[in-house]
CSV table of C-alpha atoms in Angstrom, one decimal:
chain,number,residue,atom,x,y,z
V,1,MET,CA,9.2,39.7,-77.7
V,2,PRO,CA,11.2,42.0,-77.0
V,3,ALA,CA,12.5,45.6,-79.3
V,4,ALA,CA,14.2,44.1,-82.3
V,5,ALA,CA,17.4,46.3,-82.3
V,6,PRO,CA,17.5,48.9,-84.1
V,7,VAL,CA,19.1,48.1,-87.9
V,8,THR,CA,22.4,50.2,-88.2
V,9,THR,CA,22.7,49.8,-91.9
V,10,ALA,CA,21.9,51.8,-94.8
V,11,THR,CA,18.7,51.3,-96.0
V,12,ARG,CA,16.9,52.3,-99.5
V,13,ARG,CA,13.1,53.6,-100.0
V,14,ASP,CA,11.4,51.4,-102.5
V,15,ASP,CA,11.3,54.5,-104.6
V,16,GLY,CA,15.3,53.7,-105.1
V,17,ARG,CA,15.9,57.2,-103.3
V,18,PRO,CA,18.8,56.8,-100.5
V,19,GLU,CA,17.6,56.9,-96.3
V,20,ALA,CA,19.7,59.4,-94.5
V,21,SER,CA,21.4,56.9,-93.2
V,22,ASP,CA,23.1,56.2,-96.8
V,23,VAL,CA,23.8,60.0,-97.1
V,24,ASP,CA,25.6,60.1,-94.0
V,25,ALA,CA,27.7,57.4,-95.4
V,26,ALA,CA,28.4,58.9,-99.0
V,27,ILE,CA,29.4,62.3,-97.3
V,28,GLY,CA,31.1,61.8,-94.1
V,29,PRO,CA,30.0,62.0,-90.3
V,30,ARG,CA,31.0,65.9,-90.5
V,31,SER,CA,29.2,66.9,-93.6
V,32,ALA,CA,26.1,65.1,-92.5
V,33,GLY,CA,25.8,66.1,-89.8
V,34,ALA,CA,26.4,69.6,-91.0
V,35,ALA,CA,23.4,68.9,-94.1
V,36,ARG,CA,21.3,67.8,-91.0
V,37,GLY,CA,22.1,71.0,-89.1
V,38,ARG,CA,21.6,73.7,-92.6
V,39,HIS,CA,17.8,71.5,-93.0
V,40,ARG,CA,16.8,71.1,-89.1
V,41,ASP,CA,14.0,73.6,-89.9
V,42,SER,CA,12.3,71.9,-92.8
V,43,THR,CA,12.6,68.2,-91.1
V,44,SER,CA,12.1,68.5,-87.1
V,45,SER,CA,8.3,68.1,-88.2
V,46,GLY,CA,8.6,64.9,-90.7
V,47,ASN,CA,6.0,66.2,-92.3
V,48,GLY,CA,8.5,69.2,-94.8
V,49,PRO,CA,10.7,67.6,-98.2
V,50,ARG,CA,13.6,65.7,-97.5
V,51,PRO,CA,17.1,67.3,-97.5
V,52,CYS,CA,18.3,67.1,-100.5
V,53,VAL,CA,22.0,67.0,-99.5
V,54,THR,CA,23.7,64.2,-101.6
V,55,THR,CA,27.0,63.0,-103.6
V,56,ARG,CA,27.0,64.8,-107.5
V,57,ARG,CA,25.8,61.4,-108.6
V,58,GLU,CA,22.8,60.6,-106.5
V,59,CYS,CA,21.3,64.3,-106.9
V,60,ARG,CA,21.3,64.1,-110.5
V,61,GLY,CA,18.4,61.6,-110.0
V,62,ARG,CA,16.7,62.4,-107.5
V,63,ALA,CA,17.2,66.2,-108.0
V,64,GLU,CA,13.2,66.7,-109.0
V,65,GLY,CA,12.1,65.8,-105.2
V,66,CYS,CA,13.5,69.1,-103.9
V,67,GLN,CA,12.0,71.8,-102.6
V,68,GLY,CA,12.8,75.5,-102.3
V,69,ARG,CA,15.7,75.6,-100.3
V,70,ASP,CA,16.2,72.2,-100.3
V,71,ARG,CA,17.4,72.2,-104.2
V,72,PRO,CA,20.7,70.5,-104.4
V,73,ARG,CA,23.7,71.1,-102.8
V,74,ILE,CA,26.6,69.0,-104.2
V,75,ILE,CA,28.9,67.9,-102.0
V,76,GLY,CA,32.3,66.3,-103.1
V,77,ARG,CA,35.8,65.5,-102.2
V,78,PRO,CA,37.9,68.3,-101.4
V,79,GLU,CA,40.6,67.1,-103.6
V,80,GLY,CA,38.8,66.6,-106.4
V,81,ILE,CA,37.2,69.9,-106.5
V,82,MET,CA,40.8,70.9,-106.1
V,83,ALA,CA,42.3,69.0,-109.3
V,84,ARG,CA,39.1,70.1,-111.5
V,85,ALA,CA,40.2,73.3,-110.4
V,86,HIS,CA,43.7,72.9,-111.2
V,87,ARG,CA,42.5,71.6,-114.3
V,88,LEU,CA,40.0,73.3,-115.2
V,89,VAL,CA,42.2,77.2,-114.3
V,90,PRO,CA,44.7,77.4,-117.0
V,91,ARG,CA,41.8,76.1,-120.1
V,92,LEU,CA,39.7,78.9,-118.9
V,93,ALA,CA,42.7,81.3,-119.1
V,94,VAL,CA,43.7,80.2,-123.0
V,95,GLY,CA,40.1,80.2,-123.8
V,96,LEU,CA,39.8,83.6,-122.5
V,97,ALA,CA,43.6,84.7,-124.2
V,98,LEU,CA,42.7,83.3,-127.2
V,99,ALA,CA,38.9,85.1,-127.2
V,100,LEU,CA,40.0,88.4,-126.4
V,101,LEU,CA,42.7,87.9,-129.7
V,102,TRP,CA,39.8,87.0,-131.8
V,103,ALA,CA,37.4,89.3,-130.9
V,104,ALA,CA,40.4,92.3,-130.5
V,105,GLY,CA,41.4,91.0,-134.4
V,106,ARG,CA,37.6,92.4,-135.6
V,107,ALA,CA,37.2,95.1,-133.3
V,108,GLY,CA,39.7,96.6,-132.3
V,109,SER,CA,41.0,97.4,-128.7
V,110,ALA,CA,42.1,99.7,-125.5
V,111,PRO,CA,45.8,100.8,-125.5
V,112,GLY,CA,47.5,98.1,-123.5
V,113,GLY,CA,46.0,95.4,-125.0
V,114,VAL,CA,45.5,93.6,-129.1
V,115,ALA,CA,44.7,95.7,-131.7
V,116,PRO,CA,44.7,96.0,-134.8
V,117,PRO,CA,46.2,99.6,-136.2
V,118,GLY,CA,43.2,99.4,-138.7
V,119,SER,CA,45.5,98.1,-141.9
V,120,ALA,CA,46.0,94.7,-141.1
V,121,SER,CA,46.1,92.4,-144.2
V,122,ALA,CA,42.5,90.8,-145.2
V,123,GLY,CA,43.1,86.8,-143.7
V,124,ALA,CA,45.8,87.8,-142.0
V,125,ASP,CA,45.9,86.1,-138.0
V,126,PRO,CA,44.5,88.5,-135.6
V,127,ARG,CA,46.6,87.4,-133.1
V,128,ILE,CA,49.8,89.4,-135.2
V,129,HIS,CA,48.5,92.4,-134.3
V,130,LEU,CA,49.5,94.3,-130.7
V,131,ALA,CA,49.7,97.6,-129.4
V,132,ASP,CA,50.3,99.9,-126.1
V,133,ASP,CA,51.7,103.1,-126.0
V,134,LEU,CA,53.2,102.5,-122.7
V,135,ASP,CA,52.2,105.5,-121.0
V,136,GLY,CA,50.2,104.5,-117.5
V,137,VAL,CA,49.5,100.3,-117.9
V,138,ILE,CA,51.5,96.9,-118.0
V,139,GLY,CA,49.1,95.9,-120.7
V,140,PRO,CA,48.3,92.4,-121.1
V,141,ILE,CA,50.1,91.8,-123.9
V,142,TRP,CA,53.4,91.4,-121.8
V,143,GLN,CA,54.5,89.8,-118.8
V,144,LEU,CA,57.0,90.7,-116.4
V,145,GLN,CA,59.6,87.7,-116.7
V,146,ARG,CA,62.1,87.4,-113.8
V,147,THR,CA,61.8,91.4,-113.1
V,148,LYS,CA,61.4,92.9,-110.1
V,149,ARG,CA,58.5,94.9,-109.2
V,150,ASP,CA,59.9,98.4,-108.7
V,151,ALA,CA,62.5,97.8,-111.9
V,152,VAL,CA,59.0,99.7,-113.7
V,153,ALA,CA,57.5,103.0,-113.3
V,154,PHE,CA,55.8,105.5,-115.7
V,155,VAL,CA,57.6,108.9,-115.8
V,156,PRO,CA,57.4,111.9,-117.7
V,157,ASP,CA,58.9,112.2,-121.6
V,158,PRO,CA,61.6,113.7,-120.1
V,159,THR,CA,61.8,115.6,-124.4
V,160,GLY,CA,59.4,117.2,-122.6
V,161,ALA,CA,56.5,115.8,-125.4
V,162,GLY,CA,53.8,115.7,-122.7
V,163,ARG,CA,53.6,111.9,-122.3
V,164,ARG,CA,54.3,109.8,-119.8
V,165,VAL,CA,57.0,106.7,-121.3
V,166,LEU,CA,58.2,103.3,-119.3
V,167,ALA,CA,61.1,103.3,-117.3
V,168,MET,CA,62.4,100.8,-116.7
V,169,THR,CA,65.5,100.1,-114.0
V,170,LEU,CA,68.4,98.0,-113.5
V,171,ARG,CA,70.1,97.0,-110.3
V,172,ALA,CA,73.1,95.4,-109.5
V,173,GLY,CA,71.9,91.7,-108.2
V,174,ASP,CA,68.3,92.0,-110.2
V,175,MET,CA,66.6,89.3,-110.7
V,176,ALA,CA,70.1,87.7,-111.5
V,177,GLY,CA,70.8,84.2,-113.3
V,178,ASP,CA,72.9,81.6,-114.0
V,179,GLY,CA,74.2,82.3,-110.8
V,180,GLY,CA,74.5,85.1,-110.4
V,181,ARG,CA,76.7,85.8,-113.7
V,182,THR,CA,74.1,88.0,-115.2
V,183,GLU,CA,70.7,90.1,-114.4
V,184,ARG,CA,67.4,92.0,-116.2
V,185,ALA,CA,65.0,93.8,-116.2
V,186,GLU,CA,62.5,93.3,-119.1
V,187,LEU,CA,59.2,93.1,-120.3
V,188,SER,CA,58.2,90.1,-122.0
V,189,GLU,CA,55.5,88.8,-124.5
V,190,ALA,CA,52.5,86.6,-122.5
V,191,ASN,CA,53.0,83.1,-123.9
V,192,ALA,CA,49.0,83.8,-125.6
V,193,VAL,CA,50.6,86.4,-127.6
V,194,HIS,CA,53.8,84.7,-129.3
V,195,LEU,CA,53.5,83.6,-132.6
V,196,PRO,CA,54.8,80.0,-134.4
V,197,THR,CA,58.5,80.1,-135.7
V,198,GLY,CA,58.3,81.3,-139.7
V,199,THR,CA,55.6,83.8,-139.0
V,200,PRO,CA,56.1,87.3,-141.2
V,201,VAL,CA,55.5,90.2,-138.2
V,202,TRP,CA,56.0,94.1,-138.4
V,203,TYR,CA,57.2,95.3,-134.7
V,204,GLY,CA,57.7,98.6,-133.8
V,205,PHE,CA,59.0,100.7,-131.0
V,206,SER,CA,60.4,103.8,-129.2
V,207,LEU,CA,64.1,103.0,-127.0
V,208,TYR,CA,65.7,106.0,-125.3
V,209,LEU,CA,69.4,105.7,-123.0
V,210,PRO,CA,69.7,109.1,-120.6
V,211,PRO,CA,72.1,111.6,-121.8
V,212,ASP,CA,74.0,110.0,-118.2
V,213,PHE,CA,74.3,106.4,-119.7
V,214,PRO,CA,76.4,104.4,-119.1
V,215,ILE,CA,78.7,103.2,-121.4
V,216,VAL,CA,80.5,100.3,-120.0
V,217,ASP,CA,83.0,97.8,-122.3
V,218,ARG,CA,80.3,94.7,-121.0
V,219,ARG,CA,77.3,92.8,-122.3
V,220,LEU,CA,73.9,94.6,-122.7
V,221,VAL,CA,70.6,93.4,-124.9
V,222,VAL,CA,68.2,96.3,-125.4
V,223,GLY,CA,65.5,94.2,-127.3
V,224,GLN,CA,65.4,90.4,-128.3
V,225,TRP,CA,63.1,88.1,-130.0
V,226,LYS,CA,64.1,84.7,-129.0
V,227,GLN,CA,62.3,80.9,-129.4
V,228,ALA,CA,60.9,79.1,-126.3
V,229,CYS,CA,63.0,76.7,-125.0
V,230,GLY,CA,63.5,73.2,-126.3
V,231,ASP,CA,66.4,71.6,-124.7
V,232,CYS,CA,66.7,74.6,-122.1
V,233,ALA,CA,70.0,73.4,-121.1
V,234,ALA,CA,71.6,74.6,-124.4
V,235,ASP,CA,70.0,78.1,-123.3
V,236,HIS,CA,70.3,79.9,-127.0
V,237,SER,CA,71.4,83.3,-127.6
V,238,PRO,CA,68.5,85.6,-129.0
V,239,ALA,CA,68.0,85.2,-132.7
V,240,VAL,CA,68.0,88.7,-133.0
V,241,ALA,CA,69.5,91.4,-130.4
V,242,ASN,CA,69.8,95.2,-130.3
V,243,ARG,CA,72.7,95.5,-128.3
V,244,TYR,CA,74.5,98.5,-126.7
V,245,ARG,CA,78.0,97.4,-125.7
V,246,GLY,CA,81.3,100.3,-125.5
V,247,GLY,CA,78.9,103.1,-126.6
V,248,VAL,CA,77.9,101.5,-129.7
V,249,PHE,CA,74.5,100.4,-130.6
V,250,SER,CA,74.4,97.2,-133.0
V,251,ILE,CA,71.9,94.5,-134.2
V,252,THR,CA,72.8,90.9,-134.1
V,253,VAL,CA,71.6,87.4,-135.4
V,254,ASP,CA,72.0,84.2,-134.3
V,255,ASN,CA,71.9,80.1,-135.6
V,256,ALA,CA,73.5,77.4,-136.0
V,257,ALA,CA,76.0,78.6,-137.1
V,258,GLY,CA,76.9,81.2,-135.0
V,259,ARG,CA,76.5,84.8,-134.3
V,260,GLN,CA,76.8,87.5,-137.3
V,261,THR,CA,76.8,92.0,-136.7
V,262,LEU,CA,74.8,93.1,-139.4
V,263,PHE,CA,74.8,96.8,-138.1
V,264,GLN,CA,76.8,98.7,-135.9
V,265,GLU,CA,76.5,102.6,-135.3
V,266,ARG,CA,79.3,103.9,-132.9
V,267,ALA,CA,77.8,107.8,-133.1
V,268,ASP,CA,76.5,108.7,-129.3
V,269,ILE,CA,72.8,107.5,-129.1
V,270,ARG,CA,71.9,108.9,-125.7
V,271,GLY,CA,69.8,111.8,-125.1
V,272,ARG,CA,67.1,111.8,-128.0
V,273,TRP,CA,64.4,108.7,-129.1
V,274,ARG,CA,65.4,106.5,-131.6
V,275,HIS,CA,62.0,104.7,-133.8
V,276,LEU,CA,63.5,101.1,-134.5
V,277,VAL,CA,61.5,98.9,-136.7
V,278,TYR,CA,61.7,95.0,-137.6
V,279,HIS,CA,59.9,93.3,-140.2
V,280,ILE,CA,60.8,89.3,-139.2
V,281,ARG,CA,60.2,86.3,-140.2
V,282,LEU,CA,62.3,83.6,-138.0
V,283,ILE,CA,62.7,80.6,-139.2
V,284,PRO,CA,66.7,78.2,-138.4
V,285,SER,CA,66.5,77.8,-142.1
V,286,PRO,CA,67.1,79.8,-144.9
V,287,ASP,CA,63.8,81.1,-145.3
V,288,GLY,CA,64.7,83.8,-142.5
V,289,LEU,CA,64.0,87.6,-142.8
V,290,LEU,CA,65.1,90.3,-141.0
V,291,ARG,CA,64.1,94.2,-142.4
V,292,ALA,CA,65.6,96.9,-140.0
V,293,TRP,CA,64.9,100.8,-140.1
V,294,ILE,CA,66.1,103.1,-137.5
V,295,ASP,CA,64.1,106.6,-137.9
V,296,GLY,CA,62.6,105.9,-140.8
V,297,ARG,CA,66.9,104.9,-142.2
V,298,PRO,CA,67.3,101.3,-143.7
V,299,VAL,CA,70.0,99.6,-141.6
V,300,VAL,CA,69.7,96.2,-141.7
V,301,ASP,CA,69.0,93.2,-145.4
V,302,TYR,CA,69.1,89.4,-144.1
V,303,ARG,CA,68.1,86.9,-145.8
V,304,GLY,CA,69.1,83.2,-143.9
V,305,ALA,CA,68.8,81.0,-141.1
V,306,LEU,CA,67.1,82.7,-137.3
V,307,GLY,CA,67.0,80.9,-134.4
V,308,PHE,CA,67.7,77.1,-133.9
V,309,ALA,CA,66.3,74.5,-135.2
V,310,ASP,CA,66.4,72.1,-131.6
V,311,ASP,CA,64.1,74.9,-130.2
V,312,ARG,CA,60.0,75.1,-129.7
V,313,ASP,CA,57.8,76.6,-132.5
V,314,SER,CA,56.8,79.5,-130.1
V,315,VAL,CA,58.6,82.8,-130.4
V,316,TYR,CA,57.9,85.9,-128.6
V,317,PHE,CA,59.8,89.5,-128.0
V,318,LYS,CA,61.5,91.0,-124.8
V,319,LEU,CA,61.7,94.6,-124.3
V,320,GLY,CA,64.2,95.6,-121.6
V,321,LEU,CA,67.9,95.3,-120.3
V,322,TYR,CA,69.6,92.1,-120.0
V,323,ARG,CA,73.7,92.5,-118.9
V,324,ASP,CA,76.5,90.7,-116.9
V,325,SER,CA,76.7,91.0,-114.0
V,326,LEU,CA,77.0,94.8,-113.0
V,327,ASP,CA,77.6,97.3,-110.2
V,328,VAL,CA,76.0,100.6,-112.0
V,329,PRO,CA,72.3,101.2,-112.2
V,330,MET,CA,70.7,101.9,-115.6
V,331,THR,CA,68.0,103.1,-116.8
V,332,LEU,CA,65.9,102.7,-120.4
V,333,LEU,CA,62.5,104.2,-121.7
V,334,VAL,CA,60.4,102.7,-124.0
V,335,ALA,CA,57.9,103.7,-125.4
V,336,ARG,CA,54.8,103.2,-128.4
V,337,PHE,CA,55.0,99.2,-128.9
V,338,ARG,CA,53.7,97.9,-132.1
V,339,ARG,CA,53.2,94.5,-133.9
V,340,GLY,CA,51.7,94.2,-136.8
V,341,THR,CA,51.0,92.4,-140.8
V,342,SER,CA,52.8,95.5,-142.6
V,343,ARG,CA,55.5,98.6,-141.9
V,344,ALA,CA,52.3,101.2,-142.1
V,345,GLU,CA,50.8,99.5,-139.2
V,346,VAL,CA,53.6,99.7,-137.0
V,347,ASP,CA,55.1,103.3,-138.1
V,348,PRO,CA,52.6,104.9,-140.0
V,349,GLU,CA,54.7,107.9,-140.1
V,350,SER,CA,57.2,106.3,-141.9
V,351,PRO,CA,57.3,106.6,-145.6
V,352,ALA,CA,57.4,103.1,-147.6
V,353,PRO,CA,60.7,101.2,-148.5
V,354,SER,CA,61.7,102.4,-152.2
V,355,ALA,CA,63.5,99.6,-154.6
V,356,GLY,CA,66.8,99.6,-153.9
V,357,GLY,CA,66.1,101.2,-150.8
V,358,LEU,CA,67.6,99.0,-148.6
V,359,PRO,CA,71.9,97.6,-148.3
V,360,ALA,CA,72.7,94.7,-149.8
V,361,PRO,CA,71.9,91.4,-148.0
V,362,CYS,CA,74.5,90.7,-144.9
V,363,GLY,CA,75.9,87.9,-145.8
V,364,GLN,CA,79.5,88.2,-143.3
V,365,PRO,CA,79.6,89.3,-139.9
V,366,LEU,CA,80.9,93.2,-139.4
V,367,ARG,CA,84.4,93.1,-137.7
V,368,GLY,CA,84.3,94.3,-134.3
V,369,GLY,CA,81.8,92.0,-132.7
V,370,HIS,CA,82.4,90.5,-129.1
V,371,ALA,CA,83.5,87.1,-129.5
V,372,ALA,CA,82.7,87.5,-125.5
V,373,ASP,CA,79.0,88.4,-126.3
V,374,HIS,CA,78.2,84.9,-127.1
V,375,GLY,CA,77.7,83.3,-123.9
V,376,ARG,CA,74.0,81.7,-122.8
V,377,SER,CA,70.9,83.8,-123.3
V,378,GLY,CA,71.9,86.5,-124.8
């Protein structure tokens, strides 16, 4: 009888494991050929262990038969692997950030990260506590949101304090938004440390305007608290903002009813450090709260709505320069940033406020506000 033609269809051993043709069919000719090449020395005699290259499902069933260097090698489709990786990486990043936040809240961490200054309230959310001296590295609590890398640099303190501080420089056209109408150089709190709307929190940081800082009658924000946008087309102004316009430093609040200017300082603040402290509960309801001190002096005590009901339940802080487009460079210096649950945590050198030591709650805007400031995002 003539010899039987070789069988070309996939066969299966009596123990249920696939023959080599099954492997070829499962992983494709190129992968199968490469797999056989990697195991040529273990199969050429016909007596060694079979190559253990297979699909993930088949490998689970036959892993016990793999020996030595022929341990299971999982061959998967590249597109499937990439899809799983794209899903896994964000989860790992969020999980790692939350783990770091929790650990730092219990044990502390190095400057530039999440760190309780040491007197956290019992039961306080450890995510609240942040600390960064801004003296040599951009810590993990920040992200450069639409900010050019060369806009930030660490420089010696110009007052001779023997430390390094963060200088942020904004030039014409830097990271322009709104069709070129605005420019920015800002640090923004990283997504992992955003807080839910309505969280009571304290902030403290130092700010320095150089003696030659330009005085221009143009919108300029030098620190702001915002909600993540809901309908981002609305692009609401910050709920709380520090502004410097025409040589006047001011603090404003925004809500659905409009803007109020709660504080103005017309004295020249350039050429010296100012330490600012804020107690904030940002929520678009009458339960909102804003209290502020400058160099230990109380300047704001506001009760009322902060922010917008159509924005998201996520509050964050941005530090730096945001302005209408202008062909004039500006440099702002910042140092010693803190976020915590008490004034002592963010400003240990400031005395506790005495009863009646704050001005009456602000209910009406001060005169002299700039209507043009009511633009988008600032």
